[in-house]
PDB file of C-alpha atoms in Angstrom:
ATOM      1  CA  ASP T  23       8.063 -19.988   1.322  1.00  0.00           C
ATOM      2  CA  THR T  24      10.477 -18.048  -0.808  1.00  0.00           C
ATOM      3  CA  ALA T  25       8.660 -16.295  -3.625  1.00  0.00           C
ATOM      4  CA  VAL T  26      11.594 -15.546  -5.943  1.00  0.00           C
ATOM      5  CA  SER T  27      14.827 -17.482  -5.304  1.00  0.00           C
ATOM      6  CA  GLN T  28      18.247 -17.240  -6.955  1.00  0.00           C
ATOM      7  CA  THR T  29      21.306 -19.435  -6.849  1.00  0.00           C
ATOM      8  CA  PRO T  30      24.036 -18.934  -6.114  1.00  0.00           C
ATOM      9  CA  LYS T  31      24.009 -15.981  -3.707  1.00  0.00           C
ATOM     10  CA  TYR T  32      27.692 -15.301  -4.267  1.00  0.00           C
ATOM     11  CA  LEU T  33      29.782 -16.101  -7.315  1.00  0.00           C
ATOM     12  CA  VAL T  34      33.430 -15.421  -7.526  1.00  0.00           C
ATOM     13  CA  THR T  35      35.202 -16.275 -10.720  1.00  0.00           C
ATOM     14  CA  GLN T  36      38.159 -15.478 -12.993  1.00  0.00           C
ATOM     15  CA  MET T  37      38.008 -13.401 -16.114  1.00  0.00           C
ATOM     16  CA  GLY T  38      37.164 -15.386 -19.218  1.00  0.00           C
ATOM     17  CA  ASN T  39      35.146 -18.027 -17.403  1.00  0.00           C
ATOM     18  CA  ASP T  40      31.508 -18.923 -18.188  1.00  0.00           C
ATOM     19  CA  LYS T  41      28.954 -18.885 -15.391  1.00  0.00           C
ATOM     20  CA  SER T  42      25.226 -19.297 -14.885  1.00  0.00           C
ATOM     21  CA  ILE T  43      22.710 -17.843 -12.386  1.00  0.00           C
ATOM     22  CA  LYS T  44      19.483 -19.595 -11.800  1.00  0.00           C
ATOM     23  CA  CYS T  45      16.130 -18.081 -10.851  1.00  0.00           C
ATOM     24  CA  GLU T  46      12.907 -19.691  -9.819  1.00  0.00           C
ATOM     25  CA  GLN T  47       9.518 -18.140  -8.747  1.00  0.00           C
ATOM     26  CA  ASN T  48       6.672 -19.922  -7.130  1.00  0.00           C
ATOM     27  CA  LEU T  49       4.131 -17.086  -7.438  1.00  0.00           C
ATOM     28  CA  GLY T  50       2.597 -18.387 -10.731  1.00  0.00           C
ATOM     29  CA  HIS T  51       3.632 -15.122 -12.525  1.00  0.00           C
ATOM     30  CA  ASP T  52       3.825 -14.953 -16.251  1.00  0.00           C
ATOM     31  CA  THR T  53       6.702 -12.441 -16.506  1.00  0.00           C
ATOM     32  CA  MET T  54      10.223 -12.686 -15.332  1.00  0.00           C
ATOM     33  CA  TYR T  55      13.161 -10.189 -15.416  1.00  0.00           C
ATOM     34  CA  TRP T  56      16.849  -9.860 -14.949  1.00  0.00           C
ATOM     35  CA  TYR T  57      18.301  -6.684 -13.531  1.00  0.00           C
ATOM     36  CA  LYS T  58      21.905  -5.614 -13.000  1.00  0.00           C
ATOM     37  CA  GLN T  59      22.706  -3.426 -10.016  1.00  0.00           C
ATOM     38  CA  ASP T  60      26.138  -1.780 -10.107  1.00  0.00           C
ATOM     39  CA  SER T  61      28.216  -0.503  -7.274  1.00  0.00           C
ATOM     40  CA  LYS T  62      26.358   2.815  -7.380  1.00  0.00           C
ATOM     41  CA  LYS T  63      23.104   0.951  -6.777  1.00  0.00           C
ATOM     42  CA  PHE T  64      21.758   1.827 -10.265  1.00  0.00           C
ATOM     43  CA  LEU T  65      19.120  -0.795 -11.225  1.00  0.00           C
ATOM     44  CA  LYS T  66      19.216  -1.524 -14.922  1.00  0.00           C
ATOM     45  CA  ILE T  67      16.862  -3.910 -16.707  1.00  0.00           C
ATOM     46  CA  MET T  68      18.575  -6.512 -18.856  1.00  0.00           C
ATOM     47  CA  PHE T  69      15.949  -8.908 -20.071  1.00  0.00           C
ATOM     48  CA  SER T  70      12.315  -9.887 -19.595  1.00  0.00           C
ATOM     49  CA  TYR T  71      10.395 -12.984 -20.546  1.00  0.00           C
ATOM     50  CA  ASN T  72       6.623 -13.299 -20.681  1.00  0.00           C
ATOM     51  CA  ASN T  73       5.296 -16.893 -20.885  1.00  0.00           C
ATOM     52  CA  LYS T  74       8.760 -18.062 -21.886  1.00  0.00           C
ATOM     53  CA  GLU T  75       8.990 -15.584 -24.780  1.00  0.00           C
ATOM     54  CA  LEU T  76      11.694 -12.853 -24.755  1.00  0.00           C
ATOM     55  CA  ILE T  77       9.923  -9.433 -24.675  1.00  0.00           C
ATOM     56  CA  ILE T  78      12.661  -7.114 -23.464  1.00  0.00           C
ATOM     57  CA  ASN T  79      16.271  -7.280 -24.554  1.00  0.00           C
ATOM     58  CA  GLU T  80      18.120  -4.145 -23.549  1.00  0.00           C
ATOM     59  CA  THR T  81      21.492  -3.174 -24.846  1.00  0.00           C
ATOM     60  CA  VAL T  82      23.344  -6.068 -23.267  1.00  0.00           C
ATOM     61  CA  PRO T  83      26.500  -7.777 -24.669  1.00  0.00           C
ATOM     62  CA  ASN T  84      25.915 -11.039 -26.554  1.00  0.00           C
ATOM     63  CA  ARG T  85      27.916 -12.753 -23.872  1.00  0.00           C
ATOM     64  CA  PHE T  86      24.749 -12.657 -21.733  1.00  0.00           C
ATOM     65  CA  SER T  87      22.120 -15.112 -22.706  1.00  0.00           C
ATOM     66  CA  PRO T  88      18.831 -15.683 -20.794  1.00  0.00           C
ATOM     67  CA  LYS T  89      16.983 -18.958 -21.039  1.00  0.00           C
ATOM     68  CA  SER T  90      13.461 -19.679 -19.768  1.00  0.00           C
ATOM     69  CA  PRO T  91      12.771 -23.401 -19.702  1.00  0.00           C
ATOM     70  CA  ASP T  92       9.252 -22.766 -18.243  1.00  0.00           C
ATOM     71  CA  LYS T  93       7.308 -19.918 -16.781  1.00  0.00           C
ATOM     72  CA  ALA T  94       8.661 -20.450 -13.311  1.00  0.00           C
ATOM     73  CA  HIS T  95      12.376 -20.295 -14.265  1.00  0.00           C
ATOM     74  CA  LEU T  96      14.633 -17.806 -15.894  1.00  0.00           C
ATOM     75  CA  ASN T  97      18.318 -18.466 -15.991  1.00  0.00           C
ATOM     76  CA  LEU T  98      21.137 -16.219 -16.963  1.00  0.00           C
ATOM     77  CA  HIS T  99      24.264 -17.538 -18.656  1.00  0.00           C
ATOM     78  CA  ILE T 100      27.364 -15.323 -19.066  1.00  0.00           C
ATOM     79  CA  ASN T 101      30.191 -16.249 -21.360  1.00  0.00           C
ATOM     80  CA  SER T 102      33.776 -14.907 -21.226  1.00  0.00           C
ATOM     81  CA  LEU T 103      33.290 -12.974 -18.064  1.00  0.00           C
ATOM     82  CA  GLU T 104      34.858  -9.520 -17.779  1.00  0.00           C
ATOM     83  CA  LEU T 105      35.846  -7.328 -14.847  1.00  0.00           C
ATOM     84  CA  GLY T 106      32.972  -4.972 -15.696  1.00  0.00           C
ATOM     85  CA  ASP T 107      30.422  -7.739 -15.197  1.00  0.00           C
ATOM     86  CA  SER T 108      30.994  -7.552 -11.469  1.00  0.00           C
ATOM     87  CA  ALA T 109      27.715  -6.507  -9.965  1.00  0.00           C
ATOM     88  CA  VAL T 110      24.633  -7.787  -8.187  1.00  0.00           C
ATOM     89  CA  TYR T 111      22.172  -9.509 -10.424  1.00  0.00           C
ATOM     90  CA  PHE T 112      18.479  -9.565  -9.460  1.00  0.00           C
ATOM     91  CA  CYS T 113      15.786 -11.741 -10.850  1.00  0.00           C
ATOM     92  CA  ALA T 114      12.224 -10.505 -10.523  1.00  0.00           C
ATOM     93  CA  SER T 115       8.756 -11.616 -11.506  1.00  0.00           C
ATOM     94  CA  SER T 116       5.401  -9.988 -11.943  1.00  0.00           C
ATOM     95  CA  GLN T 117       1.790 -10.694 -12.916  1.00  0.00           C
ATOM     96  CA  THR T 118       0.411  -7.203 -12.998  1.00  0.00           C
ATOM     97  CA  SER T 119       2.276  -4.084 -12.026  1.00  0.00           C
ATOM     98  CA  GLU T 120       4.104  -5.052  -8.906  1.00  0.00           C
ATOM     99  CA  GLN T 121       7.456  -6.672  -9.310  1.00  0.00           C
ATOM    100  CA  PHE T 122       8.833  -9.216  -6.753  1.00  0.00           C
ATOM    101  CA  PHE T 123      12.579  -9.386  -6.523  1.00  0.00           C
ATOM    102  CA  GLY T 124      14.857 -12.231  -5.598  1.00  0.00           C
ATOM    103  CA  PRO T 125      17.660 -11.812  -3.025  1.00  0.00           C
ATOM    104  CA  GLY T 126      20.270 -11.164  -5.672  1.00  0.00           C
ATOM    105  CA  THR T 127      23.477 -12.868  -6.770  1.00  0.00           C
ATOM    106  CA  ARG T 128      26.715 -10.935  -6.143  1.00  0.00           C
ATOM    107  CA  LEU T 129      29.054 -11.712  -9.002  1.00  0.00           C
ATOM    108  CA  THR T 130      32.738 -10.835  -8.592  1.00  0.00           C
ATOM    109  CA  VAL T 131      35.094 -11.227 -11.496  1.00  0.00           C
ATOM    110  CA  LEU T 132      38.794 -11.370 -10.638  1.00  0.00           C
TER     111      LEU T 132
ATOM    112  CA  GLN Z  18      12.009  10.479 -22.377  1.00  0.00           C
ATOM    113  CA  GLN Z  19      12.436   7.154 -20.732  1.00  0.00           C
ATOM    114  CA  GLN Z  20      14.189   8.521 -17.616  1.00  0.00           C
ATOM    115  CA  VAL Z  21      13.095   8.960 -14.156  1.00  0.00           C
ATOM    116  CA  LYS Z  22      15.126  11.524 -12.262  1.00  0.00           C
ATOM    117  CA  GLN Z  23      15.403  10.982  -8.559  1.00  0.00           C
ATOM    118  CA  SER Z  24      16.771  13.336  -5.840  1.00  0.00           C
ATOM    119  CA  PRO Z  25      18.462  13.608  -3.470  1.00  0.00           C
ATOM    120  CA  GLN Z  26      21.123  10.978  -3.920  1.00  0.00           C
ATOM    121  CA  SER Z  27      21.497  10.621  -0.162  1.00  0.00           C
ATOM    122  CA  LEU Z  28      19.573  11.915   2.835  1.00  0.00           C
ATOM    123  CA  ILE Z  29      20.284  12.055   6.557  1.00  0.00           C
ATOM    124  CA  VAL Z  30      17.387  12.528   8.870  1.00  0.00           C
ATOM    125  CA  GLN Z  31      17.036  12.505  12.623  1.00  0.00           C
ATOM    126  CA  LYS Z  32      14.735   9.929  14.231  1.00  0.00           C
ATOM    127  CA  GLY Z  33      11.191  11.204  14.238  1.00  0.00           C
ATOM    128  CA  GLY Z  34      11.909  13.564  11.307  1.00  0.00           C
ATOM    129  CA  ILE Z  35      10.319  13.715   7.869  1.00  0.00           C
ATOM    130  CA  SER Z  36      12.136  12.116   4.916  1.00  0.00           C
ATOM    131  CA  ILE Z  37      11.248  13.458   1.484  1.00  0.00           C
ATOM    132  CA  ILE Z  38      12.468  11.954  -1.797  1.00  0.00           C
ATOM    133  CA  ASN Z  39      11.468  13.422  -5.164  1.00  0.00           C
ATOM    134  CA  CYS Z  40      11.153  11.983  -8.629  1.00  0.00           C
ATOM    135  CA  ALA Z  41      10.389  13.454 -11.980  1.00  0.00           C
ATOM    136  CA  TYR Z  42       9.449  11.814 -15.317  1.00  0.00           C
ATOM    137  CA  GLU Z  43       8.875  12.893 -18.883  1.00  0.00           C
ATOM    138  CA  ASN Z  44       6.951  10.045 -20.558  1.00  0.00           C
ATOM    139  CA  THR Z  45       3.212  10.780 -20.196  1.00  0.00           C
ATOM    140  CA  ALA Z  46       2.491   7.118 -21.046  1.00  0.00           C
ATOM    141  CA  PHE Z  47       3.562   6.112 -17.577  1.00  0.00           C
ATOM    142  CA  ASP Z  48       0.616   5.138 -15.495  1.00  0.00           C
ATOM    143  CA  TYR Z  49       1.924   3.303 -12.431  1.00  0.00           C
ATOM    144  CA  PHE Z  50       4.446   4.840 -10.072  1.00  0.00           C
ATOM    145  CA  PRO Z  51       5.811   2.537  -7.276  1.00  0.00           C
ATOM    146  CA  TRP Z  52       8.395   3.132  -4.598  1.00  0.00           C
ATOM    147  CA  TYR Z  53      10.755   0.334  -3.646  1.00  0.00           C
ATOM    148  CA  GLN Z  54      12.747  -0.080  -0.445  1.00  0.00           C
ATOM    149  CA  GLN Z  55      16.051  -1.962  -0.522  1.00  0.00           C
ATOM    150  CA  PHE Z  56      17.965  -3.013   2.599  1.00  0.00           C
ATOM    151  CA  PRO Z  57      21.672  -3.966   2.218  1.00  0.00           C
ATOM    152  CA  GLY Z  58      22.137  -7.401   0.834  1.00  0.00           C
ATOM    153  CA  LYS Z  59      18.411  -7.788  -0.065  1.00  0.00           C
ATOM    154  CA  GLY Z  60      16.346  -7.323  -3.142  1.00  0.00           C
ATOM    155  CA  PRO Z  61      14.136  -4.247  -3.564  1.00  0.00           C
ATOM    156  CA  ALA Z  62      10.590  -4.662  -2.123  1.00  0.00           C
ATOM    157  CA  LEU Z  63       7.518  -2.715  -3.019  1.00  0.00           C
ATOM    158  CA  LEU Z  64       6.726  -0.033  -0.389  1.00  0.00           C
ATOM    159  CA  ILE Z  65       3.840   1.894  -1.817  1.00  0.00           C
ATOM    160  CA  ALA Z  66       2.458   2.784  -5.296  1.00  0.00           C
ATOM    161  CA  ILE Z  67       0.208   5.246  -6.944  1.00  0.00           C
ATOM    162  CA  ARG Z  68      -1.689   5.628 -10.191  1.00  0.00           C
ATOM    163  CA  PRO Z  69      -2.072   9.070 -11.809  1.00  0.00           C
ATOM    164  CA  ASP Z  70      -5.808   9.306 -11.153  1.00  0.00           C
ATOM    165  CA  VAL Z  71      -5.141  10.374  -7.533  1.00  0.00           C
ATOM    166  CA  SER Z  72      -2.943  13.080  -6.129  1.00  0.00           C
ATOM    167  CA  GLU Z  73      -1.970  11.398  -2.858  1.00  0.00           C
ATOM    168  CA  LYS Z  74      -1.816   7.872  -1.368  1.00  0.00           C
ATOM    169  CA  LYS Z  75      -1.138   7.191   2.240  1.00  0.00           C
ATOM    170  CA  GLU Z  76      -0.175   3.954   3.927  1.00  0.00           C
ATOM    171  CA  GLY Z  77       0.741   4.350   7.576  1.00  0.00           C
ATOM    172  CA  ARG Z  78       3.638   6.764   7.802  1.00  0.00           C
ATOM    173  CA  PHE Z  79       4.371   6.562   4.049  1.00  0.00           C
ATOM    174  CA  THR Z  80       2.777   8.951   1.689  1.00  0.00           C
ATOM    175  CA  ILE Z  81       3.126   9.434  -2.098  1.00  0.00           C
ATOM    176  CA  SER Z  82       2.243  12.834  -3.458  1.00  0.00           C
ATOM    177  CA  PHE Z  83       1.610  12.945  -7.178  1.00  0.00           C
ATOM    178  CA  ASN Z  84       1.562  16.055  -9.420  1.00  0.00           C
ATOM    179  CA  LYS Z  85       0.439  15.008 -12.868  1.00  0.00           C
ATOM    180  CA  SER Z  86       0.764  18.375 -14.535  1.00  0.00           C
ATOM    181  CA  ALA Z  87       4.268  18.834 -13.258  1.00  0.00           C
ATOM    182  CA  LYS Z  88       5.098  15.162 -13.944  1.00  0.00           C
ATOM    183  CA  GLN Z  89       6.561  14.723 -10.452  1.00  0.00           C
ATOM    184  CA  PHE Z  90       5.934  12.523  -7.538  1.00  0.00           C
ATOM    185  CA  SER Z  91       7.500  12.227  -4.073  1.00  0.00           C
ATOM    186  CA  LEU Z  92       7.701   9.929  -1.136  1.00  0.00           C
ATOM    187  CA  HIS Z  93       7.249  11.315   2.357  1.00  0.00           C
ATOM    188  CA  ILE Z  94       8.182   9.257   5.408  1.00  0.00           C
ATOM    189  CA  MET Z  95       6.759  10.680   8.588  1.00  0.00           C
ATOM    190  CA  ASP Z  96       8.335  10.011  11.931  1.00  0.00           C
ATOM    191  CA  SER Z  97      11.307   8.352  10.314  1.00  0.00           C
ATOM    192  CA  GLN Z  98      12.859   5.463  12.133  1.00  0.00           C
ATOM    193  CA  PRO Z  99      16.445   4.122  12.200  1.00  0.00           C
ATOM    194  CA  GLY Z 100      15.152   0.705  10.932  1.00  0.00           C
ATOM    195  CA  GLU Z 101      14.067   2.490   7.758  1.00  0.00           C
ATOM    196  CA  SER Z 102      17.631   3.365   6.749  1.00  0.00           C
ATOM    197  CA  ALA Z 103      17.795   1.814   3.295  1.00  0.00           C
ATOM    198  CA  THR Z 104      17.970   2.745  -0.382  1.00  0.00           C
ATOM    199  CA  TYR Z 105      14.717   3.964  -1.851  1.00  0.00           C
ATOM    200  CA  PHE Z 106      13.896   3.766  -5.581  1.00  0.00           C
ATOM    201  CA  CYS Z 107      11.095   5.432  -7.395  1.00  0.00           C
ATOM    202  CA  ALA Z 108       9.986   3.822 -10.641  1.00  0.00           C
ATOM    203  CA  ALA Z 109       7.546   4.305 -13.423  1.00  0.00           C
ATOM    204  CA  ILE Z 110       5.916   1.944 -15.872  1.00  0.00           C
ATOM    205  CA  ALA Z 111       3.388   2.092 -18.627  1.00  0.00           C
ATOM    206  CA  VAL Z 112       1.125  -0.826 -17.748  1.00  0.00           C
ATOM    207  CA  GLY Z 113       1.249  -3.486 -20.395  1.00  0.00           C
ATOM    208  CA  THR Z 114       4.748  -2.636 -21.527  1.00  0.00           C
ATOM    209  CA  TYR Z 115       6.445  -4.738 -18.823  1.00  0.00           C
ATOM    210  CA  LYS Z 116       9.353  -2.275 -18.708  1.00  0.00           C
ATOM    211  CA  TYR Z 117       9.962  -0.568 -15.348  1.00  0.00           C
ATOM    212  CA  ILE Z 118      12.123   2.559 -15.434  1.00  0.00           C
ATOM    213  CA  PHE Z 119      13.845   2.975 -12.077  1.00  0.00           C
ATOM    214  CA  GLY Z 120      15.215   6.191 -10.550  1.00  0.00           C
ATOM    215  CA  THR Z 121      18.847   6.299  -9.458  1.00  0.00           C
ATOM    216  CA  GLY Z 122      18.045   5.648  -5.834  1.00  0.00           C
ATOM    217  CA  THR Z 123      18.271   7.587  -2.601  1.00  0.00           C
ATOM    218  CA  ARG Z 124      20.288   6.275   0.335  1.00  0.00           C
ATOM    219  CA  LEU Z 125      18.403   7.248   3.456  1.00  0.00           C
ATOM    220  CA  LYS Z 126      20.071   7.228   6.886  1.00  0.00           C
ATOM    221  CA  VAL Z 127      17.933   7.815   9.939  1.00  0.00           C
ATOM    222  CA  LEU Z 128      19.995   8.717  12.956  1.00  0.00           C
ATOM    223  CA  ALA Z 129      18.986   7.309  16.318  1.00  0.00           C
TER     224      ALA Z 129
END
């Protein structure tokens, strides 16, 4: 059973388009996260939700909007995609201190 | 104060050798220090973690050494194996804050 799953795994799109990445966890965790990993492998937190409430909102452009319809899901919508948005996006969840990461979504903006 | 500094950026070790990765932090509120292992094309996965009330934690060939006064901690991989070639991240969190601070990562290559 996959603990944290993301779809799609790969996303290739043109500049200016709008796209969404979906994340689901079946661990029963209360907290979910979105991270961005750039080409140098730096992991940067973007957002975090706890029980469907936004608790962390880092300095991220307004074009990025997370949505948590329930505790098990955290989606990421990106408007007006730019070249610099190309990266791998990871969803993660946690209940205590340990974070469980999804397999990542590689976004390529052309 | 929120940074975690990790070194080296990359590391090449012979099979059977010892791999050592170091991290340093400034925020004394941090109270949980995990290490994550990431293979290409995969998400990071927890390898081992330590809390500041102990100076060392060992799990198999992986050991964390923790120096609270120096605000440093390190990962030692004994008898390193080629299958452990991956990127390793240290991290720190103040429990209850939900916010992990990750180091910049170390690309480890273990030569066969």
